JSON list of C-alpha atoms and ligand atoms in Angstrom, two decimals:
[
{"chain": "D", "resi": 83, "resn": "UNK", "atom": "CA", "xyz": [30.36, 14.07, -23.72]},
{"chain": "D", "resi": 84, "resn": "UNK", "atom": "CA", "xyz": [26.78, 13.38, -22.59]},
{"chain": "D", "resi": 85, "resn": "UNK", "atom": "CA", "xyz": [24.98, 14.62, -19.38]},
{"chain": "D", "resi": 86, "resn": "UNK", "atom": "CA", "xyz": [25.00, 11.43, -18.30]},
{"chain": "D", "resi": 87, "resn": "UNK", "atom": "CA", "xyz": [28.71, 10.83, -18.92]},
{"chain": "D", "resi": 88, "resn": "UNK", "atom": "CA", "xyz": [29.23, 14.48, -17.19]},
{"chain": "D", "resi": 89, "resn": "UNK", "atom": "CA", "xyz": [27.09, 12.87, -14.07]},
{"chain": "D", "resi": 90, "resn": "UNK", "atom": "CA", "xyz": [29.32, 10.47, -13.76]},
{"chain": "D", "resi": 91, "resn": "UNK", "atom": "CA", "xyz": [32.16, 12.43, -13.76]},
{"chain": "D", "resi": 92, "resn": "UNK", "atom": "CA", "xyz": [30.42, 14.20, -11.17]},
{"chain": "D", "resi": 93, "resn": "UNK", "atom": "CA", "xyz": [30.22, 11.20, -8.83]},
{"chain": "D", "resi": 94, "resn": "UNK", "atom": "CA", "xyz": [33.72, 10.67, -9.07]},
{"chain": "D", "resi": 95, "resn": "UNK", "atom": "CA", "xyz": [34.59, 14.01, -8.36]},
{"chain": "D", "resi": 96, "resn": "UNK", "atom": "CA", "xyz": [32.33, 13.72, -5.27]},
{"chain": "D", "resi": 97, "resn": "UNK", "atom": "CA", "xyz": [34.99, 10.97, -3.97]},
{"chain": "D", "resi": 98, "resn": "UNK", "atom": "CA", "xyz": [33.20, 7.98, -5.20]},
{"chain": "D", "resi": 99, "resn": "UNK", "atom": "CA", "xyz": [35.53, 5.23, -6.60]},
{"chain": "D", "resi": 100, "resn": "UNK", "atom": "CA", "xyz": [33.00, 4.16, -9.49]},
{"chain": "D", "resi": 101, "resn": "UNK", "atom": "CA", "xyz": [30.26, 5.60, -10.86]},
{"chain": "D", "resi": 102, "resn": "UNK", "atom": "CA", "xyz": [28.06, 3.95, -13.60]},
{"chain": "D", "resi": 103, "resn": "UNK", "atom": "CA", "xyz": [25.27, 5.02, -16.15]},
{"chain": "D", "resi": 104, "resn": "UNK", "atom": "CA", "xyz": [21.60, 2.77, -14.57]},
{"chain": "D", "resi": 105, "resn": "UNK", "atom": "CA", "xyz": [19.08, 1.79, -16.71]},
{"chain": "D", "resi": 106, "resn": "UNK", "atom": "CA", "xyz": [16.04, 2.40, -14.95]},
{"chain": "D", "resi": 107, "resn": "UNK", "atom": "CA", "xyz": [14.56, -0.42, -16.33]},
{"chain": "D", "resi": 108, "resn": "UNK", "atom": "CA", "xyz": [16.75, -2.48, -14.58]},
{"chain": "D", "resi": 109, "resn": "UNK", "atom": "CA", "xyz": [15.14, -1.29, -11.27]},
{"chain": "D", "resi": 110, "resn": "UNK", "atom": "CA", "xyz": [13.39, -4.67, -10.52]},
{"chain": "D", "resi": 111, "resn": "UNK", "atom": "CA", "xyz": [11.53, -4.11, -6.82]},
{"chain": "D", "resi": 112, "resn": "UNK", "atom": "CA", "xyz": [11.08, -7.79, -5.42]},
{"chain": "D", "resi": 113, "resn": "UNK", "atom": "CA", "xyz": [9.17, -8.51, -2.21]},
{"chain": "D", "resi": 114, "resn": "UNK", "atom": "CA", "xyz": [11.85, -11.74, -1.59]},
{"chain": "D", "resi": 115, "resn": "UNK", "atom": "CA", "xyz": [14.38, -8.46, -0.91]},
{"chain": "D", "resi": 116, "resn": "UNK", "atom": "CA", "xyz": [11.54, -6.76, 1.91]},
{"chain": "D", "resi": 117, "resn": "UNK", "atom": "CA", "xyz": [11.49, -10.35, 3.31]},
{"chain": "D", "resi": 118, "resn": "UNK", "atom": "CA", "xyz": [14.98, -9.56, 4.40]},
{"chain": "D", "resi": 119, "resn": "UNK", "atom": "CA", "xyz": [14.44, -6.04, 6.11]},
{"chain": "D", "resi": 120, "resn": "UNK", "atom": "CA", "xyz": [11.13, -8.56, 7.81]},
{"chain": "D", "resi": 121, "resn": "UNK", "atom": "CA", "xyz": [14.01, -10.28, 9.18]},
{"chain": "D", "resi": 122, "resn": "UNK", "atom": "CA", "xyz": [15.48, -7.08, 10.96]},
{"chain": "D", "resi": 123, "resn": "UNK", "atom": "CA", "xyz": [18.80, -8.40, 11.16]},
{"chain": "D", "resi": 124, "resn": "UNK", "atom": "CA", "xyz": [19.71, -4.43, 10.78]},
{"chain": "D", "resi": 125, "resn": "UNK", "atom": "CA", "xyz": [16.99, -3.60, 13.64]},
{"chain": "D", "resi": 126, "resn": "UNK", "atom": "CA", "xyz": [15.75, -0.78, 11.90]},
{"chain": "D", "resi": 127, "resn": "UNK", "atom": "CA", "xyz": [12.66, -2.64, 10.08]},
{"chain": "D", "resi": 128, "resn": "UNK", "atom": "CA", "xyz": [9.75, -0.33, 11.52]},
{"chain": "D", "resi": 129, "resn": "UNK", "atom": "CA", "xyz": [12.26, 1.99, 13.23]},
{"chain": "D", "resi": 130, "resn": "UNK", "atom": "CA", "xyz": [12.24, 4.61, 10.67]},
{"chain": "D", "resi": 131, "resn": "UNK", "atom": "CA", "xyz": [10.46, 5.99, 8.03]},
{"chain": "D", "resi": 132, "resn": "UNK", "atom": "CA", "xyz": [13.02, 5.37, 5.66]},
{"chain": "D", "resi": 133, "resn": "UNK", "atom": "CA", "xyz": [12.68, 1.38, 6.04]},
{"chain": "D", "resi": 134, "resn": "UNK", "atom": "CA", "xyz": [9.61, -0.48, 5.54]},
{"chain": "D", "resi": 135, "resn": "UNK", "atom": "CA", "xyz": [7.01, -0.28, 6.21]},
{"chain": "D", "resi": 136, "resn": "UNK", "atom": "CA", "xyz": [7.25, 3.33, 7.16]},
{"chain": "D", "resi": 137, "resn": "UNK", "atom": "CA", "xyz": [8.95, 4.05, 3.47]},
{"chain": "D", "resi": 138, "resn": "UNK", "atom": "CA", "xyz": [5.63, 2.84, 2.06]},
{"chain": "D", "resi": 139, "resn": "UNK", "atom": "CA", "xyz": [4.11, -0.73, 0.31]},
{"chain": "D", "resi": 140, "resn": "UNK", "atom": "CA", "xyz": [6.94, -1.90, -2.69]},
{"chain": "D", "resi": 141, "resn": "UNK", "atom": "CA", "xyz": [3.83, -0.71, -4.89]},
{"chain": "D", "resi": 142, "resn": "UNK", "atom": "CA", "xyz": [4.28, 2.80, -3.47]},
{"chain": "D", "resi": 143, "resn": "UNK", "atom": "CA", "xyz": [7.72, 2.12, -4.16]},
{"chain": "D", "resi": 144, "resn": "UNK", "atom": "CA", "xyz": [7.15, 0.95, -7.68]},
{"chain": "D", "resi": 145, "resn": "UNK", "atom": "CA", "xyz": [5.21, 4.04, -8.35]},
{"chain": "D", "resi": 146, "resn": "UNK", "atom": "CA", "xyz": [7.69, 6.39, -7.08]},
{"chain": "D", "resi": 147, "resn": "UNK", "atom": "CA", "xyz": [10.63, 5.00, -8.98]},
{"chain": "D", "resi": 148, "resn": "UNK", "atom": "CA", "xyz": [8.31, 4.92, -12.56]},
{"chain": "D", "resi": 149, "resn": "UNK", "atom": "CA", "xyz": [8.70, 7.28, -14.91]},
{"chain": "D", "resi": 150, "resn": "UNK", "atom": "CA", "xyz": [12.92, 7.94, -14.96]},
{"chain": "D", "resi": 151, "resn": "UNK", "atom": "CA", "xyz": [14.60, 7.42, -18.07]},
{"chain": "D", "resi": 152, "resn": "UNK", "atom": "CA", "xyz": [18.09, 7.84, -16.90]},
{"chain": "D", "resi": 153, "resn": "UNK", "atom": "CA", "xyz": [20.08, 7.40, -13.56]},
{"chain": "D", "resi": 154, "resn": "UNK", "atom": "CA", "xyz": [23.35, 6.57, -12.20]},
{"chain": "D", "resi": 155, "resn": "UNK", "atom": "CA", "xyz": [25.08, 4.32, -9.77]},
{"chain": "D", "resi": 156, "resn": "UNK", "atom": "CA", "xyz": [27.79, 5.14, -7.10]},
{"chain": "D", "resi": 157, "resn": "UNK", "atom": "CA", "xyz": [29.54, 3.03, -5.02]},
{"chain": "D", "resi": 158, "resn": "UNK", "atom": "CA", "xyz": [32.65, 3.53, -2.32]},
{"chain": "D", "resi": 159, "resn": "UNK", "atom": "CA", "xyz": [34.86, 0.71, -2.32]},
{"chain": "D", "resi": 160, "resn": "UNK", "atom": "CA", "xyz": [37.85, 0.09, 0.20]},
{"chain": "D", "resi": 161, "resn": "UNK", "atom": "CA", "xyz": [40.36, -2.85, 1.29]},
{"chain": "D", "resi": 162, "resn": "UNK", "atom": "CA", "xyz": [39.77, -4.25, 4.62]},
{"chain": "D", "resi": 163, "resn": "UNK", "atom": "CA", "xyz": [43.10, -5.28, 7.05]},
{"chain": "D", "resi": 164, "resn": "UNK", "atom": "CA", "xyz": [40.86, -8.68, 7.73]},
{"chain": "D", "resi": 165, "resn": "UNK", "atom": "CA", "xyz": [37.30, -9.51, 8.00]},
{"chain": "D", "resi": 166, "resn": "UNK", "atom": "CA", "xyz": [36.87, -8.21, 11.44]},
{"chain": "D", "resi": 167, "resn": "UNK", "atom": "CA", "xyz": [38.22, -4.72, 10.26]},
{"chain": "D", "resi": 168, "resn": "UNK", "atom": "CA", "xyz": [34.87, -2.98, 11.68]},
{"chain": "D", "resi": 169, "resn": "UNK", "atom": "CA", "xyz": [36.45, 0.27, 12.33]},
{"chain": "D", "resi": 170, "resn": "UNK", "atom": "CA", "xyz": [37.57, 0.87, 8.39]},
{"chain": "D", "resi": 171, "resn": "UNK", "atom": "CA", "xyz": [34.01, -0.39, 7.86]},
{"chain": "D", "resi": 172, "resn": "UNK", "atom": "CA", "xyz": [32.30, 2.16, 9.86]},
{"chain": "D", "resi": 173, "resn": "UNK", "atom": "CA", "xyz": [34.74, 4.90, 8.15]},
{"chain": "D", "resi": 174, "resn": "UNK", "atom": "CA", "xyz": [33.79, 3.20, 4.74]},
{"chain": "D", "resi": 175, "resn": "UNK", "atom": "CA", "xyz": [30.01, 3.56, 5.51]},
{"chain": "D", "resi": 176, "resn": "UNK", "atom": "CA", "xyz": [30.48, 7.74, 6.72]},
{"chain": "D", "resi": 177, "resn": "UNK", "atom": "CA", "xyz": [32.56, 8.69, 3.67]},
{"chain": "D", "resi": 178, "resn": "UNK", "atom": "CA", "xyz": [30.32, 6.85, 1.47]},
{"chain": "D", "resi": 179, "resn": "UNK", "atom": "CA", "xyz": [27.13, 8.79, 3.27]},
{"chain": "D", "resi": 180, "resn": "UNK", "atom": "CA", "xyz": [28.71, 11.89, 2.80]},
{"chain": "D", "resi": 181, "resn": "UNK", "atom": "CA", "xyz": [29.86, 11.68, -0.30]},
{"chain": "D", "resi": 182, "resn": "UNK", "atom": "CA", "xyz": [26.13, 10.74, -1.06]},
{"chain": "D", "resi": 183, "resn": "UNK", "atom": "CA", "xyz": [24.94, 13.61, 0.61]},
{"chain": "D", "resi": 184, "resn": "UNK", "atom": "CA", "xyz": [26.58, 16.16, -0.91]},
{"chain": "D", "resi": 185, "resn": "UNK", "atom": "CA", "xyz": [25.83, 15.03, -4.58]},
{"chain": "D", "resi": 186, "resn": "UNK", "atom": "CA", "xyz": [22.48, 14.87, -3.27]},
{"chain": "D", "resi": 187, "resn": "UNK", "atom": "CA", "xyz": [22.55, 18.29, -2.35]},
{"chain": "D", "resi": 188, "resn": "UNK", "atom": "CA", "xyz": [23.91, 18.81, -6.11]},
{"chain": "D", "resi": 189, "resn": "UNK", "atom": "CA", "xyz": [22.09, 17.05, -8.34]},
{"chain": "D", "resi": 190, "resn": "UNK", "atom": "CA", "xyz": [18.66, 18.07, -6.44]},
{"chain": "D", "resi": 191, "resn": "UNK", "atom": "CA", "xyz": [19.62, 21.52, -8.00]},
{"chain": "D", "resi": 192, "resn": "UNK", "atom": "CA", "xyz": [20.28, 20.19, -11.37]},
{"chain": "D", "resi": 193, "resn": "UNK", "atom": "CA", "xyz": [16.82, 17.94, -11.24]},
{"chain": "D", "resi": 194, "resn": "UNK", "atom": "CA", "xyz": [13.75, 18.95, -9.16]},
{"chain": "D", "resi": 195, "resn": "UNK", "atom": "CA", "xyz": [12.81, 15.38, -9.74]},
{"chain": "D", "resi": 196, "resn": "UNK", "atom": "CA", "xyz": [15.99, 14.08, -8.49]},
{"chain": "D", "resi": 197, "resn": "UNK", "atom": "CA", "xyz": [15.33, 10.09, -6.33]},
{"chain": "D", "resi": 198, "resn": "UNK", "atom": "CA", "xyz": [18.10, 9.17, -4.13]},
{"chain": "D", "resi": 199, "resn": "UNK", "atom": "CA", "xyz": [18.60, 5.76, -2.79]},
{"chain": "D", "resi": 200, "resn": "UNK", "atom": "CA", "xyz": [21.51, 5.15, -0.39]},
{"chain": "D", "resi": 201, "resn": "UNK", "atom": "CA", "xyz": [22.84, 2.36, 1.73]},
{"chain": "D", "resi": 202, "resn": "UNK", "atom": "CA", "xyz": [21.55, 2.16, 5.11]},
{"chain": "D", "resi": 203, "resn": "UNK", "atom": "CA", "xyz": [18.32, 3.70, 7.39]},
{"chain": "D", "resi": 204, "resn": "UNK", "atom": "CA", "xyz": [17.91, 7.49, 7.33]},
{"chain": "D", "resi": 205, "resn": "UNK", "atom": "CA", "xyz": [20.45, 8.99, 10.27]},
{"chain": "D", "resi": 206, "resn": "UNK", "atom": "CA", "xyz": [19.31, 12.47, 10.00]},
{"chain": "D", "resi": 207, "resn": "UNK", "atom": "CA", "xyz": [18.13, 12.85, 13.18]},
{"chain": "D", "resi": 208, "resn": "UNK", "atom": "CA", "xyz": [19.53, 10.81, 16.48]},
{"chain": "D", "resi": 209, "resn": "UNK", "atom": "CA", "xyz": [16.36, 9.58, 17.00]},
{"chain": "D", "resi": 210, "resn": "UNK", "atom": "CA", "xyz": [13.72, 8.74, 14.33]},
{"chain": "D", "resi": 211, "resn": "UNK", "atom": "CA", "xyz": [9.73, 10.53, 14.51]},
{"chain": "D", "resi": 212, "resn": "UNK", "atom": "CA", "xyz": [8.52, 6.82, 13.83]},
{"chain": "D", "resi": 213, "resn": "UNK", "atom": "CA", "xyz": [5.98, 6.21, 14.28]},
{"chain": "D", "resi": 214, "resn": "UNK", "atom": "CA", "xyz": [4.49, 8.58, 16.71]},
{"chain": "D", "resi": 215, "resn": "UNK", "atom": "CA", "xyz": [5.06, 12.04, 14.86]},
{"chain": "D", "resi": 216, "resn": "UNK", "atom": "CA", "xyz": [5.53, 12.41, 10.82]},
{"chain": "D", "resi": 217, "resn": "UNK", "atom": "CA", "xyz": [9.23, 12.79, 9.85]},
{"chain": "D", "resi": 218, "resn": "UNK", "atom": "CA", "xyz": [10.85, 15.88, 10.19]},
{"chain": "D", "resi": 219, "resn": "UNK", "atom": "CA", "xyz": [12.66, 16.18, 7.02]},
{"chain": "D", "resi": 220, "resn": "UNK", "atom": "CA", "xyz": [10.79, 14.38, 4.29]},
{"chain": "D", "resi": 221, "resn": "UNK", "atom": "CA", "xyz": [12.84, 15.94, 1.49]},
{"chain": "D", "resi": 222, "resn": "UNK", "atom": "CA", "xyz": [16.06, 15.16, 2.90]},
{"chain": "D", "resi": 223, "resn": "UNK", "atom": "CA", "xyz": [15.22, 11.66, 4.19]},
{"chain": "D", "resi": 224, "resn": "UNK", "atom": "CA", "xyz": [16.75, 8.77, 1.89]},
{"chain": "D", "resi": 225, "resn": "UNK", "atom": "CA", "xyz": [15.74, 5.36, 1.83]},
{"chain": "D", "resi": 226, "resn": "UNK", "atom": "CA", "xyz": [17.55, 2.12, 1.17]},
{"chain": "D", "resi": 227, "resn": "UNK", "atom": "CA", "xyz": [18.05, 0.67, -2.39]},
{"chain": "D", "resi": 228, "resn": "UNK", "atom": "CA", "xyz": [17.51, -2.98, -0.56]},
{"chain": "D", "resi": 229, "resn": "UNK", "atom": "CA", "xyz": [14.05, -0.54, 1.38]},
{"chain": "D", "resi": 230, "resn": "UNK", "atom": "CA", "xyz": [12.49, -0.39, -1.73]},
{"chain": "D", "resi": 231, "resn": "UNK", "atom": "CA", "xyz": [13.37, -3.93, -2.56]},
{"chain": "D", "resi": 232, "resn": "UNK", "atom": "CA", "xyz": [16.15, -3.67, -5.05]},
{"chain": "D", "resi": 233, "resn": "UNK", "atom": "CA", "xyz": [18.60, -6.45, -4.93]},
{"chain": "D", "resi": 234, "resn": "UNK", "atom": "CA", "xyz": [22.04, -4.52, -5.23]},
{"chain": "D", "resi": 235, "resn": "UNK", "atom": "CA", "xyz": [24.03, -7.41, -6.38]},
{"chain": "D", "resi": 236, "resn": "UNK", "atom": "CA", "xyz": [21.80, -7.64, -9.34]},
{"chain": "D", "resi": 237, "resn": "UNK", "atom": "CA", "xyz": [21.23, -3.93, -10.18]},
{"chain": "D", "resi": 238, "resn": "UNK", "atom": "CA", "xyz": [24.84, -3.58, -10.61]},
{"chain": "D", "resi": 239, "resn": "UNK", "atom": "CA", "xyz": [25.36, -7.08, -12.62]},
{"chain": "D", "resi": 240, "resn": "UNK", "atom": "CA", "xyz": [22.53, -5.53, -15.17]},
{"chain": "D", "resi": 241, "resn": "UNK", "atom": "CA", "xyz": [24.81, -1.98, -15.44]},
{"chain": "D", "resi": 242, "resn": "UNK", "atom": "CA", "xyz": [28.30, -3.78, -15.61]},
{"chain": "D", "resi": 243, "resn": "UNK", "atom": "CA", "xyz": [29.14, -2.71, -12.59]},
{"chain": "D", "resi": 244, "resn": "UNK", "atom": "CA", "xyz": [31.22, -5.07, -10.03]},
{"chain": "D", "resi": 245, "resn": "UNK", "atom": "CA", "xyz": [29.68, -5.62, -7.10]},
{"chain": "D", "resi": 246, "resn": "UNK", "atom": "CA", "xyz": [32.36, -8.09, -5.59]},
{"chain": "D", "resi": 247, "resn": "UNK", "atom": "CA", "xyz": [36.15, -6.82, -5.58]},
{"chain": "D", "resi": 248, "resn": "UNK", "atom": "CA", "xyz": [37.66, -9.97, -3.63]},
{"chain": "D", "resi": 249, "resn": "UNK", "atom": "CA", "xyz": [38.43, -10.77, -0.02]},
{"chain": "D", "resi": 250, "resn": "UNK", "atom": "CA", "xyz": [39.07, -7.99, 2.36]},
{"chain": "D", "resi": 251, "resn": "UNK", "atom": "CA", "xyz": [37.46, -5.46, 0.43]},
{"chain": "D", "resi": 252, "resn": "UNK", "atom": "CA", "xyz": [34.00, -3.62, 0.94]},
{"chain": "D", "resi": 253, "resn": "UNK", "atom": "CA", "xyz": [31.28, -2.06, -1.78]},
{"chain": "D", "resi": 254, "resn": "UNK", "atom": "CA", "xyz": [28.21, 0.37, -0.57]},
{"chain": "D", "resi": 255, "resn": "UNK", "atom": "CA", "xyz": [26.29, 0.98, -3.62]},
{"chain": "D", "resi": 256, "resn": "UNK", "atom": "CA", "xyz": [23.44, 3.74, -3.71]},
{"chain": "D", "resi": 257, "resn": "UNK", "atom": "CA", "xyz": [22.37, 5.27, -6.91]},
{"chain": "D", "resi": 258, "resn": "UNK", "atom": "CA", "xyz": [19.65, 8.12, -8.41]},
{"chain": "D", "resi": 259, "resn": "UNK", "atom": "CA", "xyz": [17.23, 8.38, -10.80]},
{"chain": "D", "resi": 260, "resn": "UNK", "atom": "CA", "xyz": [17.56, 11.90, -12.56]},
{"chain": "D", "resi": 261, "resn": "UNK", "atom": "CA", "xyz": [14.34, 13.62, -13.44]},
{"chain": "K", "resi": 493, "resn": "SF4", "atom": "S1", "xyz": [14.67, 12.63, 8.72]},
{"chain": "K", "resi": 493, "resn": "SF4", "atom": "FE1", "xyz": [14.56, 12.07, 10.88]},
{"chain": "K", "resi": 493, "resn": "SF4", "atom": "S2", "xyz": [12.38, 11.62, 11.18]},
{"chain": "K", "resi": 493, "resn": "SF4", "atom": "FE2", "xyz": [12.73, 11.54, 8.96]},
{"chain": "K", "resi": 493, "resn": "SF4", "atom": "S3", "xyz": [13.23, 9.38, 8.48]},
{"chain": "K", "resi": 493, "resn": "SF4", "atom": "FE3", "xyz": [15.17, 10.45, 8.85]},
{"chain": "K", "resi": 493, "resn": "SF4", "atom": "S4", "xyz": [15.61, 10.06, 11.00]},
{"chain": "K", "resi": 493, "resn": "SF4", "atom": "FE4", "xyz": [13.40, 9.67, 10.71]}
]
């Protein structure tokens, strides 16, 4: 068995339902994706310093996410009783940031150069430093994949992983980059 193949055995252990080797050179940063977080239909565009443009230009990005030669993906995936299901959504969304956190915590031991990228703004603290004060946990503080302009329907297409499970079902996808 590989260390990658043991990582993602790890993931699933961690209470994720897939796990997946990424290619890092599948991590394709496109500024169409920031248009989106522009839009602020989530409200946190320039709310945190997770999102943009507090998480830095997509060249900042691009530099910080060079250099990897292995990662892995992670998603939690759940049925939904209908489409307006919101409170199975919300309890979707917490296991899946949990379950990210604590193979954050993990892996950070197993590589010093360990990136995270989750689903959603940073909700370490109830209310973000931005922009008056720097943050007040920069090493624990995880952006977006979709903040640093990954399109996750793609990523996951390139590393055979489903994005799409049917109706009534939800995917949050996050992944690392081991280092
Ligand atoms: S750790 Fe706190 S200050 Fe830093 S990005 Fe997250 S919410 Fe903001």
């Amino acid at each position: 068995m590989t260390e990658l193949d043991k990582m993602i055995d790890l993931a699933r252990e961690h209470g994720f339902t897939h796990a997946a080797a990424l290619d890092p050179d599948t991590m394709i940063l496109m500024p169409e994706v920031r248009d989106m977080c522009l839009a602020n239909t989530c409200g946190q565009y320039d709310k945190n310093w997770s999102c943009p443009p507090g998480c830095g230009t997509l060249e900042e990005c691009r530099q910080k996410v060079s250099g990897y030669h292995s990662g892995i993906l992670v998603q939690t995936v759940g049925d939904l009783e209908d489409s307006m299901d919101f409170e199975t959504m919300i309890c979707l969304e917490k296991q899946h940031k949990e379950n990210f956190a604590e193979l954050t915590n993990v892996l950070s031991g197993l590589y010093p150069k360990l990136l995270p990228l989750g689903a959603g703004t940073c909700t370490l603290c109830k209310v973000c430093t931005y922009p008056d004060a720097p943050c007040r946990f920069p090493e624990r503080s995880i952006s977006s994949m979709e903040a640093y302009g990954i399109l996750v329907t793609q990523i996951c297409k390139d590393n055979g992983m489903k994005y799409y499970y049917g109706p009534n079902t939800l995917a949050y996808t996050s992944c690392y980059l081991l280092g």
